[in-house]
Structure formats: C-alpha cells, structure tokens
Tab-separated table of C-alpha atoms in Angstrom:
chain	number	residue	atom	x	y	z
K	1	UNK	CA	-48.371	-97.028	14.822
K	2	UNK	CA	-48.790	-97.727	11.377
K	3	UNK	CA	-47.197	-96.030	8.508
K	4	UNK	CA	-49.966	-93.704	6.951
K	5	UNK	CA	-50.290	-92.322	11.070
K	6	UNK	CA	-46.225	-92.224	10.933
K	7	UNK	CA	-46.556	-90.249	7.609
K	8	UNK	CA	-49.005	-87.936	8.475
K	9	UNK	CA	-47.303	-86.936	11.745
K	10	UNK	CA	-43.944	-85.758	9.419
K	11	UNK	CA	-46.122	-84.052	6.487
K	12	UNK	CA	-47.586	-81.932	9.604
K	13	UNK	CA	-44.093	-81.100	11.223
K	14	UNK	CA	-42.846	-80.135	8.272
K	15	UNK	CA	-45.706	-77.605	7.563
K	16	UNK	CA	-44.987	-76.297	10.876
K	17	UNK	CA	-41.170	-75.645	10.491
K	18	UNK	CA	-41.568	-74.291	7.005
K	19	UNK	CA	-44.496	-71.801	8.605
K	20	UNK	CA	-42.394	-70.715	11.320
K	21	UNK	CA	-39.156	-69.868	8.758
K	22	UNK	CA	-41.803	-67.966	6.671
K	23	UNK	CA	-43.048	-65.925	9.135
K	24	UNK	CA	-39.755	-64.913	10.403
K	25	UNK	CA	-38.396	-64.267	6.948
K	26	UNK	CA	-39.211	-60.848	6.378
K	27	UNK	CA	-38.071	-58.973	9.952
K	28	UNK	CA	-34.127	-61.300	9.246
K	29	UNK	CA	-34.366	-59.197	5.992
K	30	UNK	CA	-35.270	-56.318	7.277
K	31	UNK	CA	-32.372	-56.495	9.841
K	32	UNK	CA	-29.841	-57.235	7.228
K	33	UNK	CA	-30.205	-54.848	4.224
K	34	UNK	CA	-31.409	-51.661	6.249
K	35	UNK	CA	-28.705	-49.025	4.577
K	36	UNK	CA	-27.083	-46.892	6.711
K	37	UNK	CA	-26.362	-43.219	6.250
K	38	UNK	CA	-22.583	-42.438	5.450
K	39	UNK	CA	-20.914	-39.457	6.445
K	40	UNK	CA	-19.527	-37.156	4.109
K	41	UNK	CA	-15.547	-37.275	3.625
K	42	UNK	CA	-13.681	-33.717	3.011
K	43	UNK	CA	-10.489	-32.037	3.490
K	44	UNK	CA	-10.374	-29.577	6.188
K	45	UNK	CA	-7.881	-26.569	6.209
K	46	UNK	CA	-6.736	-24.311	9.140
K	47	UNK	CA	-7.377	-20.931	9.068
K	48	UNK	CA	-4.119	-18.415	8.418
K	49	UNK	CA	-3.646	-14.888	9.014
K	50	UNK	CA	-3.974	-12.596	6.390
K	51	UNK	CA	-1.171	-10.282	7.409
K	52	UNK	CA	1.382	-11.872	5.201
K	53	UNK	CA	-0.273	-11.637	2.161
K	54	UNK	CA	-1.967	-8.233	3.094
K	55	UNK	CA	1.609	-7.452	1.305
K	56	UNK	CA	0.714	-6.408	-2.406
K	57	UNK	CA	4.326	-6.666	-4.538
K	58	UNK	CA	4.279	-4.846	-7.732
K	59	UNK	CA	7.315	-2.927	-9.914
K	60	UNK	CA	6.965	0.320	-11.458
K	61	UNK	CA	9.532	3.636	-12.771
K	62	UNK	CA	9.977	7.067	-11.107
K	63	UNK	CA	7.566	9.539	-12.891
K	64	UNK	CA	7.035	13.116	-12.212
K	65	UNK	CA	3.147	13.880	-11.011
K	66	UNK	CA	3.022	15.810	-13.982
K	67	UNK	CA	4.192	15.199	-17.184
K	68	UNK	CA	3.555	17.121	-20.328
K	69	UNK	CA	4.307	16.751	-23.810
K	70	UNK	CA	4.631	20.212	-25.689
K	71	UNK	CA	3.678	20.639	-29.665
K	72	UNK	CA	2.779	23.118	-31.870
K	73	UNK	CA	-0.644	23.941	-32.748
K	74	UNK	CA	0.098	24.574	-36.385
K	75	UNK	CA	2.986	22.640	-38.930
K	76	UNK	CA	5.792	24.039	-40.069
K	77	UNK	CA	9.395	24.262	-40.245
K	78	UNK	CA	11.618	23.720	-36.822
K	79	UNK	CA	13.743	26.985	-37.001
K	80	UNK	CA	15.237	26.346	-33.231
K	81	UNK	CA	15.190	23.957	-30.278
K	82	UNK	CA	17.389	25.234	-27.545
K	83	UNK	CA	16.306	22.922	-24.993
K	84	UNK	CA	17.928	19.047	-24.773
K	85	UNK	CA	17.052	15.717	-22.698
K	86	UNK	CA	18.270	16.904	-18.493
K	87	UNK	CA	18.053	20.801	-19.335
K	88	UNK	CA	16.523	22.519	-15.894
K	89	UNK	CA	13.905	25.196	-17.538
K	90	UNK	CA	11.695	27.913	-15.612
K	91	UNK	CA	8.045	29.056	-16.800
K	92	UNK	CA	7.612	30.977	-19.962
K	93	UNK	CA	11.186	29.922	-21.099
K	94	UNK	CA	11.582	30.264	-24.969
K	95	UNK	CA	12.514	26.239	-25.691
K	96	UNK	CA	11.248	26.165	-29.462
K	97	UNK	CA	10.640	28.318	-32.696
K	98	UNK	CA	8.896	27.321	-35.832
K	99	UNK	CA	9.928	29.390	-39.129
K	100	UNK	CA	6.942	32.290	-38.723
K	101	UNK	CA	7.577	33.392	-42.817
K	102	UNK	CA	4.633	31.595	-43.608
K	103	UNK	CA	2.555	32.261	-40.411
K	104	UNK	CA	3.429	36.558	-40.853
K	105	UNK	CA	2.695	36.473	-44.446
K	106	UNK	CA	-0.895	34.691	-43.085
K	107	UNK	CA	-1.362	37.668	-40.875
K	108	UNK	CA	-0.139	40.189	-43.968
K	109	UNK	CA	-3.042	39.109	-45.308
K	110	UNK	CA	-5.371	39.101	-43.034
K	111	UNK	CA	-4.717	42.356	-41.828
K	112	UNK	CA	-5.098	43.546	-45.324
K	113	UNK	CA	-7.980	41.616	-45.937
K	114	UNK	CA	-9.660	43.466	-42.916
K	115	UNK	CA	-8.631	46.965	-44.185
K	116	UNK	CA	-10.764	46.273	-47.659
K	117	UNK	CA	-13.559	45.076	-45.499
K	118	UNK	CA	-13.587	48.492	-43.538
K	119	UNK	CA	-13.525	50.611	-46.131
K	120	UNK	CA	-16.120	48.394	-48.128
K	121	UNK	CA	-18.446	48.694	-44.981
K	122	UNK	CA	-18.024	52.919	-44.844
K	123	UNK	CA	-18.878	53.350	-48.613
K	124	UNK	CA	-21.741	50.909	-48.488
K	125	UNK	CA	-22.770	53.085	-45.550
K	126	UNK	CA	-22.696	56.351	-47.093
K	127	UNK	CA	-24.625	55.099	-49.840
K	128	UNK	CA	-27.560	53.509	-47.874
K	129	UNK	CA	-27.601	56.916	-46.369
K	130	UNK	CA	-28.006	58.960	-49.386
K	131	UNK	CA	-30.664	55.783	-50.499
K	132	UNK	CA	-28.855	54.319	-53.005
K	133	UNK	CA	-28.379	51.171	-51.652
K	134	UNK	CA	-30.890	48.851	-49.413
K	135	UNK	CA	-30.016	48.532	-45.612
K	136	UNK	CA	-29.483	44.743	-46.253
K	137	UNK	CA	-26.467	45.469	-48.246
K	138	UNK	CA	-25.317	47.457	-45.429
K	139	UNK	CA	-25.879	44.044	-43.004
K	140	UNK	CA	-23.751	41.718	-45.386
K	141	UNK	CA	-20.660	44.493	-45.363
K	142	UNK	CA	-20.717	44.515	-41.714
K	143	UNK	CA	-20.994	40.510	-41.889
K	144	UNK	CA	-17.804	40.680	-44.254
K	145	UNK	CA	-16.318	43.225	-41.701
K	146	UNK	CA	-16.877	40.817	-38.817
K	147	UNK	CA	-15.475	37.944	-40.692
K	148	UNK	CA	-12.156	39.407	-41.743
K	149	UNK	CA	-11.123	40.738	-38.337
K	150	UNK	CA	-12.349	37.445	-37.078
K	151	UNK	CA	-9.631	35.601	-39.240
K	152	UNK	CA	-6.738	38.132	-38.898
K	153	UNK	CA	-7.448	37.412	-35.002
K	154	UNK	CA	-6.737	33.159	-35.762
K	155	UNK	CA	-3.831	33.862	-38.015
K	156	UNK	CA	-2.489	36.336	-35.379
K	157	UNK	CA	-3.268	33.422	-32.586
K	158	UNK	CA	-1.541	30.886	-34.496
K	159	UNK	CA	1.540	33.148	-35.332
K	160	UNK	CA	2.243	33.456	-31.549
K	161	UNK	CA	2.003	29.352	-31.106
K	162	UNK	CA	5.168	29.699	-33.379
K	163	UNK	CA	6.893	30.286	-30.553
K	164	UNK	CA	7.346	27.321	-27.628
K	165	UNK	CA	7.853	28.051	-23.969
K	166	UNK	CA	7.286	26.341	-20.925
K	167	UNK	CA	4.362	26.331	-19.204
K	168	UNK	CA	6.050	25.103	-15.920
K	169	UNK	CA	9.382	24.961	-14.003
K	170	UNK	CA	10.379	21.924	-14.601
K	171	UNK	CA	12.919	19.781	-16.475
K	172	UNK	CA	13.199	17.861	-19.851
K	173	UNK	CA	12.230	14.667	-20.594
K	174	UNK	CA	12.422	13.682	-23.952
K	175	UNK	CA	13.681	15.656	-27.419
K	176	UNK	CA	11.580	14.452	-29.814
K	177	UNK	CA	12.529	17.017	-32.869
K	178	UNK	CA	15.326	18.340	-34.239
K	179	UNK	CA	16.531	21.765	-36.364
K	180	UNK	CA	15.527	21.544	-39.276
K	181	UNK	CA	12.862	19.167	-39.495
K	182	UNK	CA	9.551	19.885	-40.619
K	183	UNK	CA	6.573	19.103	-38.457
K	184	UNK	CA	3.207	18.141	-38.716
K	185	UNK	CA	0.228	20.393	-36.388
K	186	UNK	CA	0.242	18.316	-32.955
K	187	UNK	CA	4.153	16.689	-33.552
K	188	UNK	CA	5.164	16.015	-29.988
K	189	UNK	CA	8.844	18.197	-29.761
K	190	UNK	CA	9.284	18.015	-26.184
K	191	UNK	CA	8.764	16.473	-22.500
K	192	UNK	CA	8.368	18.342	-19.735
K	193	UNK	CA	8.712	16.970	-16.250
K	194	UNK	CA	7.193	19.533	-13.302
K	195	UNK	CA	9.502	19.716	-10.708
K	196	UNK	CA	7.340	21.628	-8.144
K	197	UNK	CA	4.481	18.512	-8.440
K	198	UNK	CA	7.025	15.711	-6.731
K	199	UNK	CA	7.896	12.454	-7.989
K	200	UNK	CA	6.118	8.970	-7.267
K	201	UNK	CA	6.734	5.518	-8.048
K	202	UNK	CA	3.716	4.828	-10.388
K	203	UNK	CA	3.144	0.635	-10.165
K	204	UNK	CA	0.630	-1.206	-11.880
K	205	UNK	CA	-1.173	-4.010	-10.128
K	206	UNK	CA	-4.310	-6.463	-10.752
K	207	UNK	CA	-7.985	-5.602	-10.217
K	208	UNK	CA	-8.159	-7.643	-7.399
K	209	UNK	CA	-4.777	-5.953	-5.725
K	210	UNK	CA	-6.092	-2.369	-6.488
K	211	UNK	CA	-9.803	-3.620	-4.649
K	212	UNK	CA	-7.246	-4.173	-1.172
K	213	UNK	CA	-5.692	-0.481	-1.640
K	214	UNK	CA	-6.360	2.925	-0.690
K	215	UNK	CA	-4.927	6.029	-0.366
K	216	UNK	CA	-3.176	6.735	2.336
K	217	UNK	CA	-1.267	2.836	2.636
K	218	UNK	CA	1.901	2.864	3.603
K	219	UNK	CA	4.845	0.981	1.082
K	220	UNK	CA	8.107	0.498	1.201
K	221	UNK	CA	10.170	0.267	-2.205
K	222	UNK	CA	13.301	0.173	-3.259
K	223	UNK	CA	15.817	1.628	-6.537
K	224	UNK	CA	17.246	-0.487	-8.830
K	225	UNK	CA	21.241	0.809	-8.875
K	226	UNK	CA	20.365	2.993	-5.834
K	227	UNK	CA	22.300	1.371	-2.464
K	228	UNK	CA	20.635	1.872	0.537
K	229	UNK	CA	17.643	1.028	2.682
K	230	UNK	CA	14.124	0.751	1.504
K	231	UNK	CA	12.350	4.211	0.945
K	232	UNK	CA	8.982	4.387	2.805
K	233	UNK	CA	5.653	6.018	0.972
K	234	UNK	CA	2.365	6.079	0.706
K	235	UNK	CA	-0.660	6.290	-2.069
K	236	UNK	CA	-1.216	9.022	-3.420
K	237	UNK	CA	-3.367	8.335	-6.605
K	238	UNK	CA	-5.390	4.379	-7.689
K	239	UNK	CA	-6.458	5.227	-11.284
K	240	UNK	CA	-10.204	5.274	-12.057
K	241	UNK	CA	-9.763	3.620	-14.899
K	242	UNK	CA	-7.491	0.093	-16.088
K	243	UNK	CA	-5.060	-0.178	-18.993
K	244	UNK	CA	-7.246	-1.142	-22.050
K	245	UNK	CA	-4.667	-3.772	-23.073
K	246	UNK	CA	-3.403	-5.070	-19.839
K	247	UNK	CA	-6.101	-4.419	-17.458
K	248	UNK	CA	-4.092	-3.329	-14.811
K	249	UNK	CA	-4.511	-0.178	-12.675
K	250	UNK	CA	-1.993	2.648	-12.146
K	251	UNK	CA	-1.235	3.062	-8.504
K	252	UNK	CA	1.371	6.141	-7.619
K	253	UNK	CA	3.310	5.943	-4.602
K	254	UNK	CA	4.898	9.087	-2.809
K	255	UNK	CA	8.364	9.084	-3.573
K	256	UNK	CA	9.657	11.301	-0.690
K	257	UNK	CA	13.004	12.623	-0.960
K	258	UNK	CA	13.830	13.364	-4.576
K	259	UNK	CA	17.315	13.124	-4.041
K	260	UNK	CA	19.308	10.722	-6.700
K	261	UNK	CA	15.458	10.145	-7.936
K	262	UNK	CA	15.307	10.461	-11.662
K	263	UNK	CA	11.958	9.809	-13.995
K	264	UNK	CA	12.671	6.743	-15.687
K	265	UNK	CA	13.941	4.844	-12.659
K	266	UNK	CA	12.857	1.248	-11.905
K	267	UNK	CA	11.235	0.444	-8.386
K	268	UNK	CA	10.194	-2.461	-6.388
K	269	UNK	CA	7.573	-2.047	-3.519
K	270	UNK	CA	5.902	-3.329	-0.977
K	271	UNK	CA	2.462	-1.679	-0.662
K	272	UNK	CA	0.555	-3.010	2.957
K	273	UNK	CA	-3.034	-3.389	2.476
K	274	UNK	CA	-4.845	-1.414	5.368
K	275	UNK	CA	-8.439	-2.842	4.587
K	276	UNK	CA	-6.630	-6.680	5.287
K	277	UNK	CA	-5.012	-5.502	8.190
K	278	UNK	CA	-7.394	-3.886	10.239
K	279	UNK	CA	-8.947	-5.453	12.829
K	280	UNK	CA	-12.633	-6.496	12.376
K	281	UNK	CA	-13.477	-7.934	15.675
K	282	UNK	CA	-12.940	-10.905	14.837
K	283	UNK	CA	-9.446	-11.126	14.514
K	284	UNK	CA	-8.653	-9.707	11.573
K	285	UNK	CA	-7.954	-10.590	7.988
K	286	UNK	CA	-7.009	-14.208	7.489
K	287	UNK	CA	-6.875	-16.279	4.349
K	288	UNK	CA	-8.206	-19.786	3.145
K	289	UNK	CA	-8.350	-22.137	0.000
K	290	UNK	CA	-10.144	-21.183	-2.609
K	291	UNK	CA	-12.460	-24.470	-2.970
K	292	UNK	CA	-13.581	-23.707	0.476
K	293	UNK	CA	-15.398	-20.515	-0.183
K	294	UNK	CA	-18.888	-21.473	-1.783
K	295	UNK	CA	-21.857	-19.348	-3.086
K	296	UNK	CA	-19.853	-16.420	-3.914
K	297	UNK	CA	-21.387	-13.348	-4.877
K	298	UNK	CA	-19.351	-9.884	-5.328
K	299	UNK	CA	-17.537	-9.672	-1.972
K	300	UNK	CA	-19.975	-12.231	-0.186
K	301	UNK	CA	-19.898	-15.811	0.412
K	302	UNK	CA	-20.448	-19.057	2.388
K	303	UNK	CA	-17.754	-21.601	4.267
K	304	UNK	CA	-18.417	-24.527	6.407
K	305	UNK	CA	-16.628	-24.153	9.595
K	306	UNK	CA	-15.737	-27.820	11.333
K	307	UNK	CA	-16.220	-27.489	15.214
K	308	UNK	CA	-14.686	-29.829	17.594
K	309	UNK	CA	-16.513	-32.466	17.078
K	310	UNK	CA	-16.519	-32.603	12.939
K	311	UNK	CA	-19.540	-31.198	13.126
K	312	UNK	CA	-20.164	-28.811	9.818
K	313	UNK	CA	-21.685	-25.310	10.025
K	314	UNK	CA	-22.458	-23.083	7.253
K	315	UNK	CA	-21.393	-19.443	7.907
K	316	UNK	CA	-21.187	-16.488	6.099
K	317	UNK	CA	-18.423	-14.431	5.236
K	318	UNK	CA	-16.894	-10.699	3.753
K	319	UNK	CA	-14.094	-11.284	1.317
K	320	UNK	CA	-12.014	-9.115	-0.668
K	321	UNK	CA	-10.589	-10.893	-3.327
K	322	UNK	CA	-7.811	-14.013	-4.517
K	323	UNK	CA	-3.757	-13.669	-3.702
K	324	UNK	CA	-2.075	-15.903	-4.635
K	325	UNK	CA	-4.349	-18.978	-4.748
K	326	UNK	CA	-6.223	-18.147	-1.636
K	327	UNK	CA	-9.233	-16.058	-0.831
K	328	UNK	CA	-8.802	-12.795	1.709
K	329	UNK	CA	-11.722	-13.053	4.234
K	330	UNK	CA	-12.310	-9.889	5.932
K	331	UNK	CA	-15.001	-10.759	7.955
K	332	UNK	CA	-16.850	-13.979	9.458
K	333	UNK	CA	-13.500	-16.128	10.319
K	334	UNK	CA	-11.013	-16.517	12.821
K	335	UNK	CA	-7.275	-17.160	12.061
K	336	UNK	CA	-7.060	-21.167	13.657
K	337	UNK	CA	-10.406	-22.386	12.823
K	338	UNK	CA	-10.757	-25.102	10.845
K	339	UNK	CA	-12.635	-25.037	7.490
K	340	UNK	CA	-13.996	-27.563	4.557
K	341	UNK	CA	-11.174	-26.979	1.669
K	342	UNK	CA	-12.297	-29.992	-0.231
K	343	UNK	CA	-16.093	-31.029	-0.311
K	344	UNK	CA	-17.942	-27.881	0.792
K	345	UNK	CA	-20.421	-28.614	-2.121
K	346	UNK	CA	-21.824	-31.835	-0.843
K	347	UNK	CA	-22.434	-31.108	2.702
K	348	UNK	CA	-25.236	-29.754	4.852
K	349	UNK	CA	-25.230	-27.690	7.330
K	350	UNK	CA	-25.083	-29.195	10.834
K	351	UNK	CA	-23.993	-32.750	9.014
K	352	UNK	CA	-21.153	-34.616	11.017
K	353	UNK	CA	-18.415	-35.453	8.582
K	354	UNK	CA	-14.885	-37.652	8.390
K	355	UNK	CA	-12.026	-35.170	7.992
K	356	UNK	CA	-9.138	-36.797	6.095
K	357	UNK	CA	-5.934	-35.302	5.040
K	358	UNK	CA	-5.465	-33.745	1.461
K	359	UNK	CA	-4.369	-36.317	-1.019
C-alpha cells in the first residue's frame, strides 16, 4: 500500500468519526441542559382554635346608664346650691337657685308692657268703629298685642328655669358651681347619676374587637380595690358611633349587683366573643398567621391548605378580623390543618411544594 492510498484511508475515517460526533451532538445537549421545574418552598402553620383569643380584654369605670349634667337656661347669679358630690336626691328636688331680681323685674316689664298693648288695641278698636281709623291700624295693634303677651310668656319661662330641681331620683356626681358665683346661660352646676337606670362597666375597645361583639355576650370583670371573685355580665349597649380622637367604641357591660359599685370605679373584663365561639360546622372559630390569609376583601379571603402529601389547595374562607397578630377565621378551616404562613403569594393551586420550618 502506498502512502497517498494510506492517506486517503485516514482523511476518510476521520470524516466519519467527526460525522458521527456531529450528529449526536445536539440530542447529548438536549439531555443535559433540559431545566427542571422546582417546587415552591414555604412555611406551613397549624391551624389553632380560636377559643382563646375569642377572649376580648379591655378596662373601663363604673358609670350610671344615665348621666345628666344640669344648667341653667339663662346667666345669672348662683343664690343657692344645696346639693354636694354623694347627696341621694328624689325627682323635682329643689338642688339650685339663681338670684331671680333680674329675671322678676324682666317679667315686671313684660307684664306691663302687655297691659299698654291691651288697652292700645281697645281704643284703636273703638275708633275704627266710629271710622276714624282704617281697619289696618286695628291689625298692627292686635300684632303689638300678640307680641307683648308673647314675650311676658319667655320672660315668665325663663324666671321659672331660675330655679334647679332634679329631673330624676338619683344621686350626685359632680359640683361644678359654687354660692356666689356668677354663671354664664348653659354653665354645667351639677351631675346627676339615675339610680333607677343601673350601673355598667362602660369599656372601650378597637374596631376590630367591637366587629366580634354583640349584645347579649357574656364577661366577666373585676374592681380595682374591690376583693372578691370576678363579677359576671353581659352587653348591654356597642356604640354606633367611635371616639373621634381615639377611634375606639364604647361597649357597656351589665354591672349586676350595685352593691359597693360606685361611678367612677375602674374595671377589668373579660368579654367572650359569641360570633368566634359558635360552632360553624366546621369546627368552629380557629386562628392563623396573618401572611397566610391572601386576597382579602371585607370579611372574605383565600388560604392555601397543605394536604398530606404537600400538595397546595386554594380555599376560601369567612374571617372576622386581627387579635393579636393573627387572623379569626370563622368559616372555611379546621383547627389542625395545616396552612401556607409564608409564601401563599407565589403558589398555585394544586402545586406540590417543600414545607420547611420558619426561619
């Protein structure tokens, strides 16, 4: 064999092996850099009962049901104030007196003022008659006539607001006056607590605690300085309206016995929210993180519930507002399932995922 026929035979082989790695090339790289689908990581949390936190806590003072501040509808001077801070009073008790010198001279004058406007109306009368006078002079003196007894009948009103009484059986509050002192129309002067409308244990608490309440739950509470066991209650009254500067609502408890119970009084309770208690038929209110509710709207929203196999599903759920860092689900949950707590947002529904343990 020479070497041109040797040549030739290697030139060829090569070409072969260097077609077969070419042809093969594409399916090796195929093979290698085919990405694979990674499954999401998230936290999972288990599911608690609600019970424990159905508990709203809130501190609050002893009012009477009604209250009512007393003041005079005109000024004047404060002649007498028999009443003081504790006094017991009954209805229509005289409690206050303004100096009426001013207030009788008013009606003095008045009542005078109304004499001249009678007499004023019968001569312009007799003269119309006889035709000395047009009829419409007639209509302004009985205007005039009107007008006067019209204003000895305010000054008259006003002279008997001189005199304060109660409008209730009840006891005082506060002294705000004193003898003596001269007061301007609307000065409050006194307090007065009504005894027959009961005492409560008025509490404010946050939007979201007066959304869990009704009337009709049950609380416990207790005195500051009073010994002895918890006193039991219930709502009465949730104000309609919050506190324009700290947004709060007004919840009164009953207060039950009013024995050793004075307004004023400081009082812790315990107020058990029926709507988180209740059964829903699903067993009950229970409580998760708050990163683990998603697509809230009002008292709606989403969670991913992890099955056995860390398999995601999307379900939806009734809540009723945060305590205390977690969100109350009414509805759509089951104290010991397990949720997403961490990483809700980047899952799909029916996606496997890798539950790892909070950092």
């Amino acid at each position: 064999m020479t070497d041109r026929t040797i040549a030739a035979s290697l030139a060829a082989s090569i070409a072969l092996l260097l077609t077969g790695c070419s042809a093969g090339a594409p399916e090796t790289a195929h093979a290698v850099t085919a990405p694979q689908v990674a499954q999401p990581v998230v936290v999972g949390a288990e599911v608690m009962p609600a019970e424990p936190d159905a508990l709203v806590a809130a501190t609050g003072t002893i009012v009477y049901t009604q209250e009512t501040t007393l003041s005079f509808k005109t000024g004047g001077i404060l002649t007498e104030l028999t009443a003081d801070e504790g006094d017991l009073v009954k209805a229509k008790q005289r409690l206050a007196r303004l100096d009426l010198t001013e207030l009788a001279s008013s009606v003095a004058q008045a009542e005078a003022a109304v004499v001249n406007a009678d007499l004023q109306y019968e001569r312009t009368r007799d003269l119309v008659e006889k035709g000395h006078l047009a009829q419409a002079r007639l209509d302004d003196a009985a205007l005039a006539r009107d007008q006067a007894r019209a204003g000895l009948t305010a000054v008259a009103f006003n002279r008997n607001l001189g005199v304060m009484a109660s409008p209730v059986d009840g006891v005082v509050l506060r002294r705000f006056a004193e003898p003596g002192q001269t007061l301007a129309p609307g000065a409050p002067v006194l307090q007065i607590g009504d005894t027959t409308s009961g005492l409560v244990l008025r509490v404010p608490v946050t939007a979201a605690d007066a959304a869990r309440l009704k009337v009709g739950d049950t609380a416990e509470f207790s005195i500051a300085g009073l010994a002895g066991p918890p006193r039991t209650g219930a709502i009465v009254r949730i104000g309609a309206k919050s506190n324009d500067a700290t947004g709060n609502f007004d919840v009164d408890i009953s207060a039950g016995d009013p024995a050793l119970l004075r307004s004023g009084l400081i009082g812790n309770a315990r107020i058990t929210s029926s709507e988180a208690t209740k059964s829903k038929g699903d067993g009950g209110a229970v409580r998760i993180p708050t990163l683990a509710l998603i697509d809230a709207r009002a008292d709606q929203g989403y969670v991913y519930v992890i099955d056995d196999q860390n398999i995601a599903h999307r379900r939806a759920v009734s809540t009723s507002g945060i305590f205390r860092g977690e969100v109350l689900i009414l509805s759509g949950l089951a104290a010991g399932e397990r949720v997403i707590a961490e990483g809700a947002a980047y899952v799909r529904d029916g996606e496997a995922v890798i539950v790892s343990d909070r950092p």
